[in-house]
């Protein structure tokens, strides 16, 4: 699908917004519909888990754990809608001034291949709760669960034209961001795609929320058990085969436990079961494409060429017959790296943990912030004061302490610097799918007589 298909989808969404029942639906009815959607998704959960695993290669254990939470976003935004209150503003004189929240209109949602359904649910639930209509462009590599969700939405009672799917590639994405009838774009993807979307929306003063690339630092202090920290590091680095914008990719480890941490991380990486995503025994599946695997392997070799030590992985694992055509790569550990190396600065988007030693807290924070990205970060320590102190000094939209990847519908998700702008999830996302109208009502009984009453002391 291309630009013409986007135009048709936007036209359908615009018509549904302007002439259909959706935007004018009673709020409580729309909230109940969101709850029905959540229930319907749960009813179809096993089908969705399987489709996601088949489509992007994540192990079924991961897709089950992740997609089981999708209904929470619809229930959360239904709750925000039901509890929404409009402000009455103070002012002088005989006036009642209040605000209303008004839906934006047609919203575009562009989703990536790595978490297609979860990321869609974050924005879609907030957009629908506010009465908008939507055009969704999933990654051309992973459209299956998005198309399945469209069926679920229709079955739950979402009117025709309210949610429209365009399964196109780059051309479709560009047209959606540039379309004059699209009032807001929510995009999750690469930094350059986000930059282009920001320019396109700025030209018409449309809104944009962009969750983009990352190079997540994880600081491991010397007071933590290195084996415990390595277990957490393995999850941060290798879940989703490292294909996550918040994947732990730079492990800054205090020199006092550096060797023990590297040894423990290598042992954990070598025990991870790589294989068929459909098997419940599989712990890591393939990368999304041959192109992506080749890119990751080139970056691994660049790391070695620049002086890093290949402590684990870097190769294509031996797999049973029938899996040889998959884009598999062993979990990889590059130790003894420095901040000057390419692998410590560029987003790899694969199962690669880069480990760098540090000596002081000040040095660790400086290293963590020495990057163009600012999406997520991690801190591992048993010192409570240090945890808060370091979290406050790290420049990132999200910081986890002694954990990673933790998310909830109420937690705003988004970064700073080249990791994007705006927030998904939370009240911040909910509110950004509407605009504020201020209404001023004069309540005085006497008429306005500005030109006849020269004693009036204010313009209005």
CSV table of C-alpha atoms in Angstrom, one decimal:
chain,number,residue,atom,x,y,z
A,1,UNK,CA,0.0,0.0,0.0
A,2,UNK,CA,1.1,3.5,-0.8
A,3,UNK,CA,0.2,7.2,-0.6
A,4,UNK,CA,-3.2,6.7,-2.4
A,5,UNK,CA,-4.2,4.1,0.2
A,6,UNK,CA,-3.2,6.4,3.0
A,7,UNK,CA,-5.4,9.2,1.5
A,8,UNK,CA,-8.3,6.8,1.3
A,9,UNK,CA,-7.8,5.7,4.9
A,10,UNK,CA,-7.5,9.3,6.2
A,11,UNK,CA,-10.7,10.2,4.2
A,12,UNK,CA,-12.6,7.4,5.9
A,13,UNK,CA,-11.3,8.4,9.3
A,14,UNK,CA,-12.2,12.1,8.7
A,15,UNK,CA,-15.7,11.1,7.5
A,16,UNK,CA,-16.2,8.9,10.6
A,17,UNK,CA,-15.1,11.8,12.8
A,18,UNK,CA,-17.2,14.5,11.2
A,19,UNK,CA,-20.4,12.5,10.4
A,20,UNK,CA,-20.3,9.4,12.4
A,21,UNK,CA,-21.4,8.8,16.0
A,22,UNK,CA,-18.0,8.3,17.5
A,23,UNK,CA,-16.8,11.8,18.5
A,24,UNK,CA,-20.3,12.7,19.8
A,25,UNK,CA,-20.8,9.4,21.7
A,26,UNK,CA,-21.6,9.8,25.4
A,27,UNK,CA,-18.4,9.5,27.4
A,28,UNK,CA,-19.7,6.7,29.6
A,29,UNK,CA,-20.7,4.7,26.4
A,30,UNK,CA,-17.3,5.2,24.9
A,31,UNK,CA,-15.6,4.1,28.2
A,32,UNK,CA,-17.8,0.9,28.3
A,33,UNK,CA,-16.8,0.2,24.7
A,34,UNK,CA,-13.1,0.4,25.6
A,35,UNK,CA,-13.8,-2.1,28.4
A,36,UNK,CA,-15.5,-4.4,25.9
A,37,UNK,CA,-12.4,-4.1,23.7
A,38,UNK,CA,-10.2,-5.2,26.6
A,39,UNK,CA,-12.4,-8.2,27.3
A,40,UNK,CA,-12.4,-9.1,23.6
A,41,UNK,CA,-8.6,-9.0,23.4
A,42,UNK,CA,-8.3,-11.3,26.4
A,43,UNK,CA,-10.7,-13.7,24.7
A,44,UNK,CA,-8.4,-13.8,21.7
A,45,UNK,CA,-5.2,-13.8,23.6
A,46,UNK,CA,-3.8,-17.2,22.6
A,47,UNK,CA,-4.3,-16.4,19.0
A,48,UNK,CA,-2.6,-13.0,19.4
A,49,UNK,CA,0.4,-14.6,21.3
A,50,UNK,CA,0.9,-17.0,18.4
A,51,UNK,CA,0.5,-14.5,15.7
A,52,UNK,CA,3.1,-12.1,17.3
A,53,UNK,CA,5.6,-14.9,17.7
A,54,UNK,CA,5.1,-16.0,14.1
A,55,UNK,CA,5.4,-12.5,12.8
A,56,UNK,CA,8.4,-11.0,14.6
A,57,UNK,CA,10.2,-14.1,15.9
A,58,UNK,CA,9.9,-13.4,19.7
A,59,UNK,CA,9.6,-16.5,21.8
A,60,UNK,CA,6.0,-17.4,22.7
A,61,UNK,CA,6.9,-17.0,26.3
A,62,UNK,CA,7.8,-13.4,25.7
A,63,UNK,CA,4.7,-12.6,23.5
A,64,UNK,CA,2.5,-14.2,26.1
A,65,UNK,CA,4.0,-12.2,29.0
A,66,UNK,CA,3.9,-9.0,27.0
A,67,UNK,CA,0.5,-9.2,25.2
A,68,UNK,CA,-1.3,-10.4,28.3
A,69,UNK,CA,-1.0,-6.8,29.5
A,70,UNK,CA,-2.5,-5.2,26.4
A,71,UNK,CA,-6.0,-5.0,27.8
A,72,UNK,CA,-4.7,-3.0,30.8
A,73,UNK,CA,-4.1,0.0,28.5
A,74,UNK,CA,-7.7,0.0,27.3
A,75,UNK,CA,-9.0,-0.3,30.8
A,76,UNK,CA,-6.7,2.4,32.1
A,77,UNK,CA,-7.8,4.9,29.5
A,78,UNK,CA,-11.4,4.0,30.0
A,79,UNK,CA,-10.9,4.8,33.6
A,80,UNK,CA,-9.3,8.2,32.8
A,81,UNK,CA,-12.2,9.0,30.5
A,82,UNK,CA,-14.8,8.1,33.1
A,83,UNK,CA,-13.0,10.1,35.8
A,84,UNK,CA,-12.1,13.1,33.5
A,85,UNK,CA,-13.0,16.5,35.1
A,86,UNK,CA,-13.0,19.9,33.3
A,87,UNK,CA,-11.5,22.9,35.1
A,88,UNK,CA,-13.4,26.0,36.2
A,89,UNK,CA,-11.0,28.9,36.1
A,90,UNK,CA,-11.0,31.9,38.5
A,91,UNK,CA,-11.5,35.4,37.3
A,92,UNK,CA,-12.7,38.9,38.2
A,93,UNK,CA,-16.2,40.1,37.6
A,94,UNK,CA,-19.5,38.4,36.7
A,95,UNK,CA,-18.0,35.6,34.6
A,96,UNK,CA,-18.0,31.8,34.7
A,97,UNK,CA,-15.0,30.5,32.8
A,98,UNK,CA,-14.5,26.8,32.2
A,99,UNK,CA,-12.5,24.5,29.9
A,100,UNK,CA,-13.5,21.7,27.7
A,101,UNK,CA,-11.4,19.0,26.2
A,102,UNK,CA,-12.1,18.4,22.5
A,103,UNK,CA,-10.9,15.5,20.3
A,104,UNK,CA,-8.2,16.4,17.8
A,105,UNK,CA,-9.8,14.6,14.8
A,106,UNK,CA,-7.8,12.1,12.7
A,107,UNK,CA,-4.7,10.7,14.4
A,108,UNK,CA,-2.0,8.7,12.8
A,109,UNK,CA,-0.1,5.9,14.7
A,110,UNK,CA,3.0,4.4,13.2
A,111,UNK,CA,4.3,1.3,15.0
A,112,UNK,CA,7.5,-0.7,14.7
A,113,UNK,CA,8.2,-4.4,14.3
A,114,UNK,CA,9.6,-5.2,17.7
A,115,UNK,CA,6.5,-4.7,19.9
A,116,UNK,CA,3.7,-4.1,17.4
A,117,UNK,CA,0.6,-4.8,19.4
A,118,UNK,CA,1.7,-3.4,22.8
A,119,UNK,CA,2.9,-0.1,21.3
A,120,UNK,CA,-0.2,0.2,19.2
A,121,UNK,CA,-2.4,-0.3,22.3
A,122,UNK,CA,-0.6,2.4,24.3
A,123,UNK,CA,-1.6,5.1,21.8
A,124,UNK,CA,-4.7,3.7,20.3
A,125,UNK,CA,-6.5,3.3,23.6
A,126,UNK,CA,-5.8,7.0,24.5
A,127,UNK,CA,-6.8,8.2,21.0
A,128,UNK,CA,-10.1,6.3,21.1
A,129,UNK,CA,-10.9,7.3,24.7
A,130,UNK,CA,-10.8,11.0,23.6
A,131,UNK,CA,-13.1,10.5,20.7
A,132,UNK,CA,-10.5,10.6,17.8
A,133,UNK,CA,-10.5,8.5,14.7
A,134,UNK,CA,-7.3,6.8,13.8
A,135,UNK,CA,-5.2,5.6,10.8
A,136,UNK,CA,-2.6,2.9,11.9
A,137,UNK,CA,0.5,2.1,9.8
A,138,UNK,CA,2.2,-1.0,11.3
A,139,UNK,CA,5.6,-2.0,10.2
A,140,UNK,CA,5.4,-3.7,6.9
A,141,UNK,CA,7.3,-6.6,8.5
A,142,UNK,CA,4.8,-7.3,11.3
A,143,UNK,CA,1.2,-6.4,10.4
A,144,UNK,CA,-0.5,-9.6,11.6
A,145,UNK,CA,-1.6,-8.7,15.1
A,146,UNK,CA,-2.6,-5.2,14.0
A,147,UNK,CA,-5.0,-6.7,11.4
A,148,UNK,CA,-6.2,-9.1,14.0
A,149,UNK,CA,-6.9,-6.3,16.4
A,150,UNK,CA,-8.9,-4.5,13.7
A,151,UNK,CA,-11.3,-7.5,13.6
A,152,UNK,CA,-11.5,-7.5,17.4
A,153,UNK,CA,-12.4,-3.8,17.5
A,154,UNK,CA,-15.1,-4.2,14.9
A,155,UNK,CA,-16.5,-7.2,16.8
A,156,UNK,CA,-16.6,-5.1,20.0
A,157,UNK,CA,-18.7,-2.4,18.4
A,158,UNK,CA,-16.2,0.2,17.1
A,159,UNK,CA,-18.0,1.9,14.2
A,160,UNK,CA,-16.7,1.6,10.7
A,161,UNK,CA,-14.1,4.2,9.7
A,162,UNK,CA,-13.0,4.9,13.3
A,163,UNK,CA,-9.9,2.7,13.1
A,164,UNK,CA,-8.2,2.2,9.7
A,165,UNK,CA,-5.1,0.1,8.8
A,166,UNK,CA,-2.6,0.8,6.1
A,167,UNK,CA,-0.1,-2.0,5.7
A,168,UNK,CA,2.4,0.0,3.6
A,169,UNK,CA,6.1,0.8,3.9
A,170,UNK,CA,8.1,3.9,3.9
A,171,UNK,CA,6.0,5.7,1.3
A,172,UNK,CA,2.8,5.2,3.3
A,173,UNK,CA,4.5,6.4,6.5
A,174,UNK,CA,5.8,9.6,4.9
A,175,UNK,CA,2.3,10.3,3.4
A,176,UNK,CA,0.6,9.8,6.8
A,177,UNK,CA,3.0,12.2,8.5
A,178,UNK,CA,2.5,14.8,5.8
A,179,UNK,CA,-1.2,14.5,5.3
A,180,UNK,CA,-3.0,17.8,6.0
A,181,UNK,CA,-6.0,16.2,7.6
A,182,UNK,CA,-4.0,14.3,10.3
A,183,UNK,CA,-3.9,16.3,13.5
A,184,UNK,CA,-1.4,14.2,15.5
A,185,UNK,CA,1.2,11.6,14.7
A,186,UNK,CA,2.5,9.1,17.2
A,187,UNK,CA,5.6,7.3,15.9
A,188,UNK,CA,7.8,4.7,17.4
A,189,UNK,CA,10.9,4.1,15.3
A,190,UNK,CA,14.3,5.3,14.3
A,191,UNK,CA,15.6,8.7,15.1
A,192,UNK,CA,15.8,9.8,11.4
A,193,UNK,CA,12.2,8.7,10.9
A,194,UNK,CA,11.2,10.7,13.9
A,195,UNK,CA,13.1,13.8,12.8
A,196,UNK,CA,11.3,13.6,9.4
A,197,UNK,CA,7.9,13.2,11.1
A,198,UNK,CA,8.6,16.2,13.4
A,199,UNK,CA,9.5,18.4,10.4
A,200,UNK,CA,6.4,17.3,8.5
A,201,UNK,CA,4.0,17.9,11.3
A,202,UNK,CA,5.6,21.2,12.3
A,203,UNK,CA,4.8,22.5,8.8
A,204,UNK,CA,1.1,22.4,9.6
A,205,UNK,CA,1.3,22.8,13.4
A,206,UNK,CA,0.1,19.3,14.0
A,207,UNK,CA,1.2,17.4,17.2
A,208,UNK,CA,3.8,14.7,17.2
A,209,UNK,CA,4.8,12.1,19.8
A,210,UNK,CA,8.0,10.3,18.8
A,211,UNK,CA,9.6,7.5,20.8
A,212,UNK,CA,12.9,6.9,18.9
A,213,UNK,CA,16.3,5.3,19.3
A,214,UNK,CA,18.2,4.6,22.5
A,215,UNK,CA,21.6,3.5,23.8
A,216,UNK,CA,20.6,2.6,27.3
A,217,UNK,CA,23.3,2.8,29.9
A,218,UNK,CA,23.1,0.5,32.9
A,219,UNK,CA,25.4,1.4,35.8
A,220,UNK,CA,26.4,-1.4,38.1
A,221,UNK,CA,28.0,-0.3,41.4
A,222,UNK,CA,30.4,-2.4,43.5
A,223,UNK,CA,27.9,-2.9,46.4
A,224,UNK,CA,25.7,-5.2,44.3
A,225,UNK,CA,26.1,-9.0,43.9
A,226,UNK,CA,27.7,-9.3,40.5
A,227,UNK,CA,25.8,-12.5,39.7
A,228,UNK,CA,22.5,-10.9,40.6
A,229,UNK,CA,23.4,-7.9,38.5
A,230,UNK,CA,24.4,-10.1,35.6
A,231,UNK,CA,21.1,-11.9,35.6
A,232,UNK,CA,19.3,-8.5,35.4
A,233,UNK,CA,21.8,-7.4,32.7
A,234,UNK,CA,21.0,-10.5,30.6
A,235,UNK,CA,17.3,-9.7,30.7
A,236,UNK,CA,18.0,-6.1,29.8
A,237,UNK,CA,20.3,-6.9,26.9
A,238,UNK,CA,18.8,-10.1,25.4
A,239,UNK,CA,15.0,-9.9,25.8
A,240,UNK,CA,13.4,-9.5,22.3
A,241,UNK,CA,16.8,-10.4,21.0
A,242,UNK,CA,18.0,-7.0,22.0
A,243,UNK,CA,15.6,-5.4,19.5
A,244,UNK,CA,14.2,-2.8,21.9
A,245,UNK,CA,14.8,0.9,22.1
A,246,UNK,CA,15.4,0.6,25.9
A,247,UNK,CA,17.5,-2.6,25.7
A,248,UNK,CA,20.4,-2.5,28.1
A,249,UNK,CA,23.3,-2.0,25.7
A,250,UNK,CA,26.0,-0.2,27.7
A,251,UNK,CA,26.9,-1.8,31.0
A,252,UNK,CA,29.1,0.5,33.0
A,253,UNK,CA,30.5,-1.7,35.8
A,254,UNK,CA,32.5,-0.7,38.8
A,255,UNK,CA,36.0,-2.0,38.5
A,256,UNK,CA,35.9,-3.8,41.9
A,257,UNK,CA,33.3,-6.3,40.5
A,258,UNK,CA,34.0,-6.0,36.8
A,259,UNK,CA,35.6,-9.3,36.2
A,260,UNK,CA,33.1,-11.2,38.3
A,261,UNK,CA,30.2,-9.5,36.5
A,262,UNK,CA,31.6,-10.2,33.0
A,263,UNK,CA,32.2,-13.9,33.9
A,264,UNK,CA,28.6,-14.2,35.2
A,265,UNK,CA,27.1,-12.4,32.2
A,266,UNK,CA,29.1,-14.7,29.8
A,267,UNK,CA,27.9,-17.8,31.6
A,268,UNK,CA,24.3,-16.6,31.5
A,269,UNK,CA,24.5,-15.6,27.8
A,270,UNK,CA,25.9,-19.0,26.9
A,271,UNK,CA,23.0,-20.8,28.7
A,272,UNK,CA,20.2,-18.9,26.9
A,273,UNK,CA,18.3,-21.3,24.6
A,274,UNK,CA,18.1,-19.9,21.1
A,275,UNK,CA,15.6,-21.5,18.7
A,276,UNK,CA,12.1,-21.9,17.5
A,277,UNK,CA,9.9,-19.0,18.8
A,278,UNK,CA,6.9,-21.3,19.0
A,279,UNK,CA,8.6,-23.6,21.5
A,280,UNK,CA,8.0,-22.8,25.2
A,281,UNK,CA,11.6,-23.9,25.8
A,282,UNK,CA,13.0,-21.1,23.6
A,283,UNK,CA,14.4,-18.1,25.5
A,284,UNK,CA,15.5,-16.1,22.5
A,285,UNK,CA,14.3,-16.1,18.9
A,286,UNK,CA,15.8,-14.7,15.6
A,287,UNK,CA,16.3,-11.2,14.6
A,288,UNK,CA,13.7,-9.6,12.4
A,289,UNK,CA,15.6,-9.9,9.1
A,290,UNK,CA,18.8,-11.0,7.4
A,291,UNK,CA,19.6,-7.3,6.9
A,292,UNK,CA,19.3,-6.6,10.6
A,293,UNK,CA,21.4,-9.6,11.5
A,294,UNK,CA,24.1,-8.6,9.0
A,295,UNK,CA,24.1,-5.1,10.5
A,296,UNK,CA,24.5,-6.4,14.0
A,297,UNK,CA,27.3,-8.7,13.0
A,298,UNK,CA,29.2,-5.9,11.3
A,299,UNK,CA,28.9,-3.8,14.4
A,300,UNK,CA,30.2,-6.7,16.5
A,301,UNK,CA,33.2,-7.0,14.2
A,302,UNK,CA,33.7,-3.2,14.4
A,303,UNK,CA,33.8,-3.5,18.2
A,304,UNK,CA,36.5,-6.2,18.0
A,305,UNK,CA,38.5,-4.3,15.5
A,306,UNK,CA,38.4,-1.2,17.8
A,307,UNK,CA,39.8,-3.2,20.7
A,308,UNK,CA,36.8,-4.8,22.5
A,309,UNK,CA,37.1,-8.4,23.7
A,310,UNK,CA,34.5,-10.9,22.3
A,311,UNK,CA,33.7,-12.7,25.5
A,312,UNK,CA,30.7,-14.6,24.3
A,313,UNK,CA,28.6,-15.1,21.1
A,314,UNK,CA,29.0,-13.2,17.9
A,315,UNK,CA,28.3,-16.3,15.9
A,316,UNK,CA,25.3,-18.0,14.4
A,317,UNK,CA,24.2,-20.8,16.8
A,318,UNK,CA,23.9,-24.4,15.8
A,319,UNK,CA,20.2,-25.2,15.4
A,320,UNK,CA,18.1,-28.2,14.5
A,321,UNK,CA,17.0,-28.8,10.9
A,322,UNK,CA,14.3,-26.5,9.8
A,323,UNK,CA,15.7,-23.5,11.5
A,324,UNK,CA,18.7,-22.9,9.3
A,325,UNK,CA,17.0,-20.2,7.3
A,326,UNK,CA,16.1,-18.1,10.4
A,327,UNK,CA,18.0,-14.9,11.2
A,328,UNK,CA,19.5,-16.2,14.5
A,329,UNK,CA,22.5,-14.8,16.4
A,330,UNK,CA,24.0,-16.0,19.6
A,331,UNK,CA,23.7,-13.7,22.7
A,332,UNK,CA,26.9,-11.6,22.5
A,333,UNK,CA,29.1,-10.0,25.2
A,334,UNK,CA,31.7,-7.4,24.2
A,335,UNK,CA,33.9,-6.8,27.2
A,336,UNK,CA,36.8,-4.3,27.9
A,337,UNK,CA,35.1,-1.7,25.7
A,338,UNK,CA,35.6,2.1,26.0
A,339,UNK,CA,33.3,5.0,25.5
A,340,UNK,CA,35.2,5.9,22.3
A,341,UNK,CA,34.2,2.7,20.5
A,342,UNK,CA,31.4,2.6,18.0
A,343,UNK,CA,29.6,-0.1,19.8
A,344,UNK,CA,29.4,2.1,22.9
A,345,UNK,CA,27.9,5.0,21.0
A,346,UNK,CA,25.7,3.6,18.2
A,347,UNK,CA,22.4,1.8,18.7
A,348,UNK,CA,23.0,-1.9,17.7
A,349,UNK,CA,19.4,-3.2,18.0
A,350,UNK,CA,20.5,-6.8,18.5
A,351,UNK,CA,21.5,-9.2,21.3
A,352,UNK,CA,24.8,-7.4,22.2
A,353,UNK,CA,25.9,-6.3,25.7
A,354,UNK,CA,28.8,-3.9,25.7
A,355,UNK,CA,30.7,-3.9,29.1
A,356,UNK,CA,32.8,-0.9,30.2
A,357,UNK,CA,34.6,-0.5,33.6
A,358,UNK,CA,34.4,2.7,35.7
A,359,UNK,CA,36.1,3.8,38.9
A,360,UNK,CA,33.9,6.6,40.5
A,361,UNK,CA,30.3,7.5,40.7
A,362,UNK,CA,31.0,10.8,39.0
A,363,UNK,CA,32.7,9.0,36.1
A,364,UNK,CA,29.8,6.6,35.7
A,365,UNK,CA,27.2,9.3,35.5
A,366,UNK,CA,29.3,11.3,33.0
A,367,UNK,CA,29.7,8.1,30.8
A,368,UNK,CA,26.0,7.4,31.0
A,369,UNK,CA,25.2,10.9,29.8
A,370,UNK,CA,27.8,10.9,27.1
A,371,UNK,CA,25.5,9.9,24.3
A,372,UNK,CA,23.1,11.5,21.8
A,373,UNK,CA,20.2,9.4,23.1
A,374,UNK,CA,18.2,9.7,26.3
A,375,UNK,CA,15.4,7.2,26.4
A,376,UNK,CA,16.1,4.8,29.3
A,377,UNK,CA,18.8,4.0,31.9
A,378,UNK,CA,19.4,1.5,34.7
A,379,UNK,CA,21.1,1.7,38.1
A,380,UNK,CA,22.1,-1.4,40.1
A,381,UNK,CA,23.0,-0.7,43.7
A,382,UNK,CA,22.0,-1.5,47.3
A,383,UNK,CA,22.8,2.1,48.5
A,384,UNK,CA,19.4,3.8,48.6
A,385,UNK,CA,20.9,7.3,48.7
A,386,UNK,CA,23.1,6.6,45.8
A,387,UNK,CA,20.2,5.1,43.8
A,388,UNK,CA,18.2,8.3,44.1
A,389,UNK,CA,21.2,10.6,43.6
A,390,UNK,CA,22.4,8.9,40.4
A,391,UNK,CA,18.9,8.5,39.0
A,392,UNK,CA,18.4,12.3,39.4
A,393,UNK,CA,21.6,13.0,37.5
A,394,UNK,CA,21.1,10.7,34.5
A,395,UNK,CA,19.6,12.4,31.4
A,396,UNK,CA,16.9,9.9,30.4
A,397,UNK,CA,13.2,9.8,30.2
A,398,UNK,CA,13.0,6.6,32.3
A,399,UNK,CA,15.4,5.2,34.9
A,400,UNK,CA,15.0,1.8,36.5
A,401,UNK,CA,16.7,0.9,39.8
A,402,UNK,CA,17.6,-2.8,40.3
A,403,UNK,CA,15.3,-3.7,37.4
A,404,UNK,CA,14.7,-3.1,33.7
A,405,UNK,CA,11.9,-2.7,31.1
A,406,UNK,CA,9.3,-2.2,33.8
A,407,UNK,CA,6.2,-0.5,32.5
A,408,UNK,CA,2.6,0.2,33.5
A,409,UNK,CA,-0.3,2.0,31.7
A,410,UNK,CA,0.2,4.9,34.2
A,411,UNK,CA,3.9,5.4,33.6
A,412,UNK,CA,4.7,8.0,30.9
A,413,UNK,CA,7.0,6.4,28.3
A,414,UNK,CA,9.4,8.6,26.3
A,415,UNK,CA,12.8,10.1,26.1
A,416,UNK,CA,14.8,13.2,25.6
A,417,UNK,CA,17.6,14.4,23.2
A,418,UNK,CA,17.6,12.2,20.0
A,419,UNK,CA,15.3,9.6,21.7
A,420,UNK,CA,12.3,11.8,20.8
A,421,UNK,CA,9.7,14.0,22.4
A,422,UNK,CA,6.3,13.6,24.1
A,423,UNK,CA,5.0,10.7,26.1
A,424,UNK,CA,3.1,7.5,25.5
A,425,UNK,CA,1.0,6.1,28.4
A,426,UNK,CA,0.0,7.9,31.5
A,427,UNK,CA,-2.2,11.0,31.8
A,428,UNK,CA,0.3,12.9,29.7
A,429,UNK,CA,-0.6,10.7,26.6
A,430,UNK,CA,-4.3,10.7,27.4
A,431,UNK,CA,-4.4,14.5,27.6
A,432,UNK,CA,-2.3,15.0,24.4
A,433,UNK,CA,-5.0,13.4,22.3
A,434,UNK,CA,-7.3,16.4,22.9
A,435,UNK,CA,-7.1,20.1,22.8
A,436,UNK,CA,-8.4,22.6,25.4
A,437,UNK,CA,-11.2,25.0,24.6
A,438,UNK,CA,-11.9,27.9,27.1
A,439,UNK,CA,-15.4,29.1,27.4
A,440,UNK,CA,-16.2,32.5,29.1
A,441,UNK,CA,-19.8,33.1,30.1
A,442,UNK,CA,-20.9,36.6,31.3
A,443,UNK,CA,-23.4,36.1,34.1
A,444,UNK,CA,-24.3,39.8,34.8
A,445,UNK,CA,-27.9,40.9,34.1
A,446,UNK,CA,-27.1,44.4,33.0
A,447,UNK,CA,-26.1,45.0,29.3
A,448,UNK,CA,-22.6,45.7,28.2
A,449,UNK,CA,-22.2,49.4,27.4
A,450,UNK,CA,-18.5,50.1,26.8
A,451,UNK,CA,-19.0,53.3,24.8
A,452,UNK,CA,-21.7,54.8,27.0
A,453,UNK,CA,-20.2,53.9,30.4
A,454,UNK,CA,-17.1,56.0,30.6
A,455,UNK,CA,-16.5,54.9,34.2
A,456,UNK,CA,-15.7,51.3,33.1
A,457,UNK,CA,-12.1,50.7,34.1
A,458,UNK,CA,-11.1,47.6,32.1
A,459,UNK,CA,-11.3,46.7,28.5
A,460,UNK,CA,-13.4,43.7,29.1
